[in-house]
XYZ file of C-alpha atoms in Angstrom:
686
model
C 114.397 114.451 111.415
C 111.016 114.472 109.688
C 111.193 116.598 106.608
C 108.480 118.693 105.289
C 107.044 116.818 102.416
C 104.664 119.561 101.244
C 104.989 120.758 97.501
C 102.662 123.125 95.686
C 102.848 121.021 92.725
C 101.323 118.223 94.554
C 98.985 120.270 96.339
C 97.765 121.713 93.050
C 97.228 118.228 91.508
C 95.013 117.134 94.507
C 92.930 120.515 94.019
C 92.677 120.064 90.253
C 91.298 116.547 90.730
C 88.800 117.834 93.192
C 87.095 120.451 90.862
C 85.681 123.831 91.764
C 83.653 123.088 94.814
C 85.416 124.810 97.670
C 84.350 122.081 100.170
C 85.849 119.196 97.929
C 88.994 121.248 97.509
C 89.213 121.584 101.222
C 88.678 117.950 101.662
C 91.265 117.153 98.811
C 93.996 119.045 100.717
C 93.019 117.287 104.096
C 93.537 114.043 102.212
C 97.001 115.333 100.827
C 98.331 116.184 104.257
C 97.051 113.076 105.706
C 99.002 111.143 103.251
C 102.058 113.265 104.032
C 101.825 112.372 107.568
C 101.345 108.824 106.984
C 104.094 108.493 104.608
C 106.783 109.205 107.468
C 106.854 106.349 109.892
C 108.469 108.616 112.524
C 105.201 110.355 112.766
C 102.609 107.641 112.583
C 102.618 103.828 111.627
C 100.306 101.084 110.975
C 96.947 103.046 111.285
C 98.034 105.248 114.052
C 97.109 108.942 114.332
C 94.181 110.651 113.007
C 93.174 113.820 111.094
C 90.156 115.955 110.657
C 88.486 118.874 108.974
C 85.499 120.951 109.880
C 83.471 121.978 106.891
C 79.981 121.699 105.528
C 78.023 119.176 103.450
C 74.708 118.520 101.880
C 72.227 116.342 103.729
C 69.547 114.047 102.132
C 67.215 116.932 101.857
C 69.836 119.217 100.044
C 70.328 121.332 103.047
C 73.844 122.404 104.211
C 75.034 121.191 107.618
C 78.091 121.576 109.570
C 80.093 118.463 109.586
C 83.455 117.074 110.989
C 85.478 114.882 108.300
C 87.414 112.649 110.806
C 89.467 109.537 109.850
C 87.524 106.255 109.751
C 88.392 103.314 111.630
C 90.416 100.923 109.660
C 91.943 103.547 107.371
C 95.642 104.173 107.182
C 96.933 107.788 106.654
C 99.323 106.884 104.087
C 96.594 105.705 101.767
C 93.931 108.123 102.688
C 91.080 108.760 100.375
C 88.176 111.239 100.710
C 85.958 108.354 101.714
C 88.265 107.537 104.396
C 87.251 110.646 106.109
C 83.716 110.288 106.597
C 81.528 113.403 107.538
C 79.725 113.406 110.734
C 77.046 115.962 111.728
C 78.903 118.475 114.036
C 76.050 119.606 116.222
C 75.229 116.523 117.903
C 78.863 116.007 118.576
C 79.010 119.374 120.347
C 75.943 118.796 122.385
C 77.715 115.707 123.831
C 79.981 117.893 125.822
C 77.243 118.967 128.193
C 76.942 115.308 129.283
C 78.763 114.491 132.626
C 79.833 111.058 131.188
C 79.274 108.752 128.237
C 80.131 104.991 127.834
C 82.237 104.098 125.031
C 79.509 102.095 123.416
C 77.291 104.951 123.331
C 79.803 107.315 122.262
C 80.367 105.012 119.201
C 76.649 104.652 118.638
C 76.062 108.508 118.651
C 78.910 109.029 116.192
C 77.762 106.335 113.809
C 74.050 107.669 114.032
C 75.347 110.912 112.893
C 77.371 109.758 109.741
C 75.961 111.622 106.582
C 76.636 108.292 104.737
C 75.318 105.281 106.877
C 77.726 102.845 104.793
C 80.812 104.909 106.017
C 83.508 103.326 108.430
C 83.234 104.146 112.168
C 84.580 107.560 112.859
C 87.870 107.564 114.963
C 87.537 106.935 118.679
C 89.000 110.297 119.284
C 86.333 112.066 117.212
C 85.233 114.200 120.091
C 88.526 115.444 120.967
C 88.657 116.727 117.287
C 85.159 118.165 117.307
C 85.816 120.108 120.524
C 88.989 121.711 119.429
C 87.650 124.973 117.777
C 89.944 124.797 114.735
C 89.151 123.864 111.192
C 91.796 121.382 110.755
C 93.095 118.989 113.602
C 95.927 116.533 113.426
C 96.921 113.645 115.872
C 100.579 111.830 115.558
C 102.649 109.510 117.515
C 106.014 111.013 116.414
C 108.938 109.102 117.814
C 110.438 112.229 119.192
C 107.210 113.109 120.920
C 106.775 109.729 122.323
C 110.085 110.155 123.865
C 108.923 113.535 125.462
C 105.540 112.054 126.526
C 107.016 109.493 128.491
C 109.749 111.652 130.361
C 109.341 111.985 134.232
C 109.872 115.456 133.900
C 107.648 115.958 130.860
C 106.021 119.257 132.037
C 109.503 120.913 132.729
C 110.976 119.889 129.330
C 107.802 120.787 127.473
C 107.812 124.367 128.838
C 111.712 124.724 128.312
C 111.016 123.780 124.531
C 107.602 125.359 123.906
C 106.728 127.896 126.397
C 103.026 128.232 126.253
C 102.944 127.053 122.660
C 102.018 123.438 123.849
C 99.525 122.462 126.579
C 99.862 119.363 128.564
C 96.946 117.068 128.984
C 97.579 114.292 131.751
C 96.966 110.747 130.781
C 93.448 109.755 130.323
C 92.567 106.618 128.348
C 90.976 107.599 125.016
C 87.376 108.341 124.729
C 84.833 110.723 126.167
C 86.821 111.484 129.159
C 90.044 112.342 127.397
C 88.046 114.487 124.742
C 86.536 116.617 127.937
C 90.060 116.854 129.410
C 91.650 117.956 126.076
C 88.929 120.638 125.619
C 89.396 121.945 128.986
C 93.151 122.029 128.619
C 92.690 123.922 125.208
C 90.264 126.577 126.980
C 93.026 127.415 129.574
C 95.417 128.259 126.881
C 93.482 129.148 123.706
C 96.528 130.741 122.022
C 98.375 127.332 122.047
C 99.334 125.677 118.840
C 98.950 122.123 119.951
C 98.615 119.575 122.862
C 100.972 117.111 124.278
C 98.970 114.180 125.670
C 101.154 112.586 128.374
C 102.248 109.033 127.528
C 100.207 109.246 124.397
C 100.984 111.674 121.428
C 100.834 115.138 119.960
C 98.004 117.362 118.582
C 98.376 120.354 116.365
C 95.706 122.399 114.657
C 95.337 125.309 112.126
C 93.072 127.121 109.680
C 93.988 124.902 106.997
C 95.632 121.627 106.200
C 98.976 122.956 105.445
C 99.445 125.085 108.616
C 98.654 122.185 110.850
C 100.963 119.929 108.979
C 103.754 122.596 109.149
C 103.358 122.718 112.897
C 103.615 118.913 113.177
C 107.006 119.021 111.349
C 108.328 122.007 113.218
C 107.279 120.765 116.750
C 108.648 117.309 116.057
C 111.951 118.639 114.846
C 112.204 120.885 117.798
C 111.986 117.888 120.188
C 114.268 115.698 117.913
C 117.183 118.399 118.082
C 116.735 118.605 121.879
C 117.162 114.826 122.042
C 120.136 114.570 119.839
C 122.096 116.700 122.066
C 121.533 114.349 124.836
C 122.185 111.078 123.138
C 125.228 109.312 124.221
C 127.910 107.701 121.587
C 125.957 104.816 119.962
C 126.679 101.316 121.338
C 128.886 98.908 119.244
C 126.567 96.480 117.647
C 127.284 92.731 117.584
C 128.095 91.434 114.123
C 125.029 90.496 111.987
C 124.297 86.818 112.291
C 124.753 85.088 108.936
C 121.563 83.750 107.645
C 122.662 79.978 108.151
C 123.178 80.542 111.873
C 120.081 82.784 112.259
C 117.651 80.434 110.696
C 117.947 77.493 113.345
C 117.914 80.013 116.284
C 114.549 81.606 114.795
C 113.073 78.237 113.971
C 113.639 77.064 117.605
C 112.119 80.356 118.853
C 109.152 79.987 116.855
C 108.500 76.510 118.154
C 109.350 77.932 121.829
C 106.766 80.601 121.395
C 104.213 78.382 120.212
C 104.787 76.247 123.460
C 102.768 79.068 125.324
C 99.814 78.453 123.005
C 97.159 75.573 122.923
C 98.440 72.401 121.370
C 96.354 72.716 118.295
C 97.432 76.402 117.466
C 99.794 76.697 114.643
C 103.214 78.316 114.887
C 103.449 81.992 114.866
C 105.308 83.946 112.187
C 108.544 86.005 113.096
C 110.040 89.092 111.583
C 113.680 89.761 112.535
C 114.905 93.264 112.359
C 118.911 93.097 112.290
C 119.989 96.537 111.443
C 122.973 98.078 113.090
C 120.586 100.065 115.426
C 118.622 96.882 116.358
C 121.678 94.950 117.084
C 123.276 97.814 119.030
C 120.097 98.185 121.321
C 120.163 94.346 121.911
C 123.659 94.815 123.650
C 122.210 96.985 126.288
C 122.789 95.850 129.836
C 119.547 96.976 131.090
C 117.347 95.161 128.519
C 115.749 93.137 131.220
C 114.547 96.198 133.040
C 113.624 98.142 129.861
C 111.375 95.070 128.694
C 109.046 95.445 131.721
C 108.444 99.124 131.556
C 105.510 99.061 129.019
C 104.734 100.612 125.709
C 105.643 103.910 124.042
C 101.969 104.734 123.468
C 99.194 102.817 124.761
C 97.500 101.454 121.614
C 100.892 99.540 120.811
C 99.779 96.994 123.498
C 97.479 95.270 121.275
C 100.266 94.532 118.729
C 103.204 93.726 121.156
C 101.742 93.124 124.573
C 103.234 95.068 127.507
C 106.398 93.055 128.291
C 109.040 92.076 125.905
C 110.832 88.738 125.891
C 114.522 89.120 126.298
C 116.746 86.246 125.190
C 120.426 86.726 126.108
C 122.926 84.470 124.015
C 122.972 82.035 126.918
C 119.270 81.440 126.494
C 119.224 80.836 122.751
C 119.037 77.044 122.885
C 115.647 75.150 122.454
C 115.239 74.245 125.983
C 116.275 77.470 127.432
C 114.016 79.371 125.305
C 110.939 77.091 126.138
C 111.921 77.899 129.764
C 112.154 81.670 129.026
C 108.602 81.720 127.124
C 106.982 79.665 129.929
C 108.320 82.128 132.539
C 107.103 85.133 130.396
C 103.664 83.410 130.064
C 103.311 82.694 133.814
C 104.011 86.460 134.270
C 101.377 87.433 131.794
C 98.801 85.216 133.485
C 99.640 86.814 136.709
C 99.264 90.390 135.220
C 95.843 89.271 133.975
C 94.540 87.722 136.957
C 95.603 90.870 138.919
C 93.643 93.192 136.989
C 90.863 91.325 135.207
C 88.619 91.114 138.517
C 88.746 95.025 138.739
C 87.043 95.330 135.227
C 83.445 96.154 135.051
C 82.557 93.191 132.593
C 84.046 89.672 132.298
C 87.373 89.616 130.519
C 88.745 86.628 128.493
C 92.569 86.246 128.627
C 94.329 86.736 125.285
C 97.160 84.348 124.207
C 99.905 84.359 126.647
C 102.610 85.026 124.032
C 104.898 88.080 123.547
C 104.677 90.263 120.476
C 108.283 91.347 120.591
C 111.534 89.404 121.480
C 114.861 91.287 121.909
C 117.411 88.644 120.826
C 120.867 89.553 121.984
C 123.355 89.242 119.127
C 120.692 89.174 116.510
C 118.058 91.921 116.733
C 114.386 92.690 117.497
C 111.956 90.210 116.399
C 108.368 90.897 115.777
C 105.860 87.918 116.567
C 102.487 87.554 115.114
C 99.835 85.034 113.706
C 100.521 86.255 110.273
C 103.607 87.922 108.550
C 101.571 90.982 108.290
C 100.996 91.063 112.156
C 104.675 90.182 112.712
C 105.896 93.049 110.503
C 103.576 95.527 112.365
C 104.897 94.270 115.597
C 108.575 94.530 114.455
C 107.986 98.177 113.273
C 106.503 98.950 116.488
C 109.196 97.232 118.130
C 112.074 99.218 116.193
C 110.300 102.608 117.189
C 109.747 101.580 120.885
C 113.452 100.711 121.186
C 114.454 104.207 119.764
C 111.928 105.907 122.288
C 113.458 103.840 125.409
C 116.908 104.496 124.357
C 116.317 108.342 123.923
C 114.082 108.463 126.963
C 116.767 106.951 129.346
C 119.259 109.312 127.931
C 117.081 112.202 128.359
C 115.818 111.544 131.863
C 113.881 108.277 131.801
C 111.283 106.279 130.107
C 108.283 106.148 132.403
C 105.043 104.948 130.299
C 101.692 104.277 131.810
C 101.498 101.717 134.446
C 100.322 98.139 134.535
C 96.584 99.037 135.559
C 96.194 101.606 132.658
C 98.017 99.190 130.339
C 95.564 96.288 131.131
C 92.442 98.775 130.526
C 94.004 99.509 127.014
C 94.887 96.059 126.168
C 91.249 94.706 127.103
C 89.415 97.784 125.943
C 86.680 96.503 123.448
C 87.034 99.594 120.956
C 90.798 98.684 120.789
C 90.316 95.005 120.328
C 88.139 95.740 117.476
C 90.995 96.951 115.593
C 92.465 93.598 115.491
C 89.342 92.396 113.648
C 87.121 89.432 114.247
C 85.720 86.447 112.177
C 87.095 83.382 111.107
C 90.715 83.187 110.166
C 91.611 81.532 106.817
C 92.373 77.801 107.114
C 96.105 78.241 106.554
C 96.569 81.559 108.095
C 100.173 82.257 109.106
C 101.490 79.046 107.468
C 104.986 79.567 105.793
C 105.133 77.925 102.381
C 108.121 77.532 100.192
C 107.452 76.680 96.529
C 110.360 75.876 94.237
C 109.736 76.815 90.782
C 107.625 79.486 92.312
C 107.702 81.859 89.122
C 106.423 79.110 86.934
C 102.932 78.370 85.732
C 102.200 75.755 88.199
C 104.478 77.312 91.025
C 102.737 80.659 90.904
C 99.160 79.145 90.556
C 100.207 77.137 93.791
C 101.574 80.162 95.582
C 98.339 81.961 94.921
C 96.139 79.154 95.856
C 98.042 78.917 99.341
C 97.962 82.777 99.790
C 94.412 82.749 99.285
C 93.981 80.468 102.391
C 96.010 82.652 104.418
C 99.479 81.421 103.938
C 102.580 83.421 103.635
C 104.533 82.366 100.572
C 108.455 82.094 99.864
C 109.223 81.579 96.281
C 112.392 80.016 95.016
C 113.368 80.246 91.479
C 116.139 81.650 89.253
C 116.750 85.415 89.891
C 115.390 87.624 87.244
C 112.208 89.196 85.953
C 109.940 86.274 86.254
C 110.592 85.797 89.950
C 110.263 89.636 90.497
C 106.885 89.639 88.817
C 105.723 86.656 90.528
C 106.534 88.207 93.958
C 104.800 91.610 92.903
C 101.723 89.615 91.923
C 101.443 88.172 95.437
C 102.070 91.358 97.048
C 103.592 92.529 100.540
C 104.371 90.113 103.253
C 105.457 87.405 100.867
C 109.133 86.981 99.869
C 111.449 85.026 97.662
C 115.128 83.855 96.868
C 116.738 83.704 93.622
C 119.353 80.867 92.765
C 120.015 77.882 90.631
C 118.507 74.990 92.944
C 120.707 72.461 91.608
C 124.035 74.435 92.811
C 125.926 72.855 95.668
C 124.220 74.294 99.110
C 121.582 76.103 96.976
C 118.726 74.285 98.844
C 119.992 74.631 102.266
C 120.574 78.439 101.687
C 117.019 78.914 100.185
C 115.351 77.201 103.038
C 117.691 79.198 105.671
C 116.645 82.344 103.781
C 112.873 81.523 104.318
C 113.421 80.570 108.030
C 115.296 84.020 108.427
C 112.618 85.760 106.845
C 109.674 84.247 108.472
C 110.948 82.289 111.364
C 110.623 78.911 109.941
C 108.833 76.748 107.561
C 105.668 74.877 107.692
C 104.988 73.500 104.027
C 107.594 72.794 101.326
C 106.109 72.447 97.931
C 108.975 70.957 95.870
C 107.816 71.776 92.615
C 110.653 72.908 90.170
C 111.476 70.555 87.433
C 112.019 70.300 83.627
C 111.033 67.675 81.070
C 114.106 66.509 79.357
C 113.728 64.375 76.091
C 115.904 61.980 74.160
C 115.843 58.291 73.244
C 117.366 56.186 76.009
C 119.571 54.162 73.653
C 121.683 57.101 72.709
C 120.923 59.483 75.543
C 124.114 61.499 76.650
C 125.271 60.892 80.146
C 125.610 64.521 80.911
C 121.955 65.123 79.937
C 120.608 62.336 82.269
C 122.883 63.307 85.033
C 121.678 66.943 84.845
C 118.162 65.836 84.689
C 118.713 63.774 87.799
C 120.238 67.068 89.618
C 117.112 68.851 88.889
C 114.259 66.234 88.848
C 115.590 64.287 91.886
C 118.544 65.618 93.803
C 117.245 69.120 94.060
C 113.973 67.698 95.541
C 116.080 65.527 97.936
C 118.236 68.544 99.197
C 115.056 70.610 99.787
C 113.559 68.006 101.797
C 116.664 67.647 103.953
C 116.933 71.200 104.558
C 113.111 71.412 105.378
C 113.359 68.491 107.610
C 116.109 70.093 109.688
C 113.962 73.243 110.094
C 110.933 71.151 110.935
C 112.997 69.479 113.755
C 114.300 72.729 115.106
C 110.740 73.974 115.463
C 109.769 70.841 117.065
C 112.490 71.032 119.547
C 111.485 74.501 120.505
C 107.943 73.330 120.899
C 108.687 69.958 122.618
C 105.012 68.942 122.420
C 102.798 67.272 119.770
C 99.355 68.679 118.806
C 100.334 70.535 115.588
C 102.514 69.134 112.871
C 106.084 70.388 112.649
C 106.007 70.576 108.921
C 104.994 68.691 105.657
C 106.504 67.944 102.323
C 104.566 68.143 98.951
C 106.249 66.963 95.794
C 105.198 67.645 92.201
C 106.117 64.135 90.814
C 104.634 63.354 87.281
C 102.591 60.669 85.449
C 106.061 59.932 84.031
C 106.949 58.222 87.283
C 104.349 55.407 86.730
C 103.414 55.804 82.941
C 106.695 56.133 80.898
C 106.353 58.054 77.618
C 108.520 57.275 74.630
C 111.684 59.515 74.490
C 111.059 60.858 78.146
C 113.427 58.372 80.020
C 115.675 61.367 81.198
C 112.671 62.903 82.826
C 110.852 59.783 83.874
C 113.885 58.098 85.631
C 114.470 60.678 88.153
C 110.635 61.500 88.480
C 110.238 57.816 89.293
C 113.041 58.070 92.037
C 111.337 61.189 93.580
C 108.181 59.229 93.744
C 110.208 56.668 95.678
C 111.679 59.362 97.638
C 108.336 60.427 98.725
C 107.160 57.163 99.946
C 110.406 56.641 101.832
C 110.072 59.964 103.641
C 106.568 59.406 104.495
C 107.583 55.918 106.224
C 110.467 57.407 107.980
C 109.026 60.835 109.293
C 105.529 59.752 110.303
C 106.335 59.114 113.796
C 107.533 62.786 114.097
C 104.409 64.144 112.657
C 105.828 65.084 109.512
C 103.482 64.425 106.444
C 104.826 63.784 102.881
C 102.548 63.649 99.967
C 102.560 64.488 96.179
C 100.875 65.336 92.905
C 101.069 63.308 89.584
C 99.958 65.750 86.863
C 99.861 65.512 83.157
C 99.265 67.876 80.341
C 99.567 71.259 82.012
C 100.462 74.452 79.962
C 103.827 75.222 81.714
C 107.407 75.462 81.231
C 107.436 71.442 81.127
C 104.776 71.522 78.400
C 105.598 74.465 76.071
C 103.394 75.854 73.185
C 105.916 74.274 70.831
C 105.585 71.000 72.449
C 101.993 70.950 72.420
C 101.869 72.014 68.640
C 104.309 69.013 67.846
C 102.374 66.290 69.939
C 98.968 67.484 68.600
C 100.183 67.486 64.951
C 101.784 64.040 65.586
C 98.486 62.572 66.820
C 96.548 64.442 64.068
C 94.222 66.481 66.285
C 93.967 69.985 67.154
C 95.669 71.466 70.270
C 92.268 71.778 72.236
C 91.670 68.080 71.550
C 95.147 67.129 72.551
C 95.136 68.967 75.806
C 91.684 67.530 76.649
C 92.799 63.998 76.017
C 91.511 62.497 79.044
C 88.555 60.674 80.443
C 86.825 63.906 81.377
C 87.542 65.312 77.959
C 88.556 68.700 79.600
C 91.812 70.355 79.751
C 93.595 70.356 83.106
C 95.158 73.768 84.164
C 97.931 74.857 86.598
C 95.019 76.203 88.996
C 93.824 72.483 89.366
C 97.253 71.321 90.383
C 97.417 74.237 92.785
C 94.024 73.305 94.440
C 95.253 69.709 94.677
C 98.349 70.806 96.652
C 96.168 72.931 99.007
C 93.857 69.804 99.453
C 96.752 67.843 100.401
C 98.144 70.339 102.852
C 94.850 70.366 104.718
C 94.422 66.528 104.607
C 95.543 66.206 108.352
C 95.407 62.302 108.459
C 97.120 61.808 105.030
C 100.564 60.948 104.356
C 102.413 58.742 101.653
C 99.623 59.544 99.258
C 100.098 60.707 95.572
C 97.002 62.451 94.012
C 96.457 62.187 90.281
C 95.536 65.417 88.596
C 95.220 64.518 84.784
C 91.621 64.399 83.926
C 91.745 60.780 84.014
C 94.194 58.483 82.405
C 93.970 54.752 83.057
C 97.367 53.895 81.841
C 98.834 56.351 84.483
C 96.406 55.292 87.438
C 98.068 54.021 90.376
C 97.917 50.591 91.701
């Protein structure tokens, strides 16, 4: 049940920061309760819901005008700030109510024209609904419990049983001008009500101040939750959680199968598996196929997940069977589009015929998206939607909006705008695993790939350095701590990556360490340990990555996008041995040969293999102590030593990172080693 998170101490802190102006203080509390609502995913998630405050503000002439502060498009309640609640002149909004109809585009234009700050974000599409409810504070949520109630076939009877006249029902109307009118008329028929229940949609409350409206949200939601708890059957027994090593090949094949519904040049989607006990239990239901076709818990979910879920029973979790299931799903989606597109008032272009959710029997719920962020959002919605379906069926039935209304929402221009436009980053959605990812070159490489839209999976020794590297990259990246030279470590790390993102696109085999010693007296153990790190770990990661690439390719069963690529951090030592560095150069030279051999063997499969030969990079390989010793031995200062190349300029980790990205994007290059050393004729390749 949602807890009431209001504390007087937190509220006072917001008020103190706002200063003495009563208008600023009211807005501060509005920001505070917006955050409280957004903090609870059982109330809203991923930008859903909206909040408002009726107040006054000074216009450009210094005159006081009545305004509506309303959540701006693109803002998330959990991180709300005052600027995320732009002020709109209230009088013009109120005048709109006299119009018999208003197009979506005209409505958005009027709202934007009446912003006090022309640079503010677009006001919510539900601005007019908030404006026409005559209370100072209005809140709109998509609480899980209310989504169950809103989609019951007997919603009116149950709402009256629970709330009497405290809640007024509004029949389903698509968001916009018509819904605002319907909600205002429903309010006027019962002005003593505490809120609205929008059938198939969500919940509204209001009050004289931010706290009273928020209190009603929590009270109303918990009342419904208690009613539902009394009707839930005993929980289903979930399947045992799939070990990572078993989940990885299934997800990789699924990733390829899903992409088979896309154009041949489209990259593979990213997956997000939710395998908690509740998700695994839901995916044992005998009625999954029926529930999968029922639609969505609230209409705007359709732009994240599509209307139908792809169901894969255990018998269909082999690559060929998954391709068949995805193809059948895509055919149904095309038929759905064709059945409704011709009824639209303007031409519609079909979206990618690929599901946003998969129910994987024995494993859990899988979110699907072009990026890890999109997959995470789909998975979050999918988990909430599964609870809504299960509770709805137990309490009388899950009956959301029908296919026609669903199509109108999915292809509504104002909803499509939420997904954003513009050109995607060059490596958007690519899953990149970097070994030695917490080191100087590894983290610089991870940052460079992330800047191109990739999702990173860092592998390094567990500890503070890896934790800091992941924190620096931010959300929707992941990692795995291990000793990469341990038996089975590479396979486990690659499997963990595939379990997290659904597969792998680019392996950057970067980890290594410079081992010194005179070859004539070198200890056998030192040389063998160096080979374990500087060659055998590269080999093991390559083999594990190739297995994932092949699983993805088997799922897709078509060429047009490469199944994966491998990038090695070799070293100039592979071609230009240095005195005392045999224990480092020997395995690196072997890795150089490995690169060429893999390129030769894998080219026919479309797997590219390239590498970097770098020199004199400040990193774990070239420590401050080593720099000091080498520069002293040569009788030069450290800066001169580090710039000891043809360009007379120090080569930094970011230059190596940029070279890795360049190779990743060089679509017709394989078996190539790029030198990044500022120019060293002795190390030049022949």
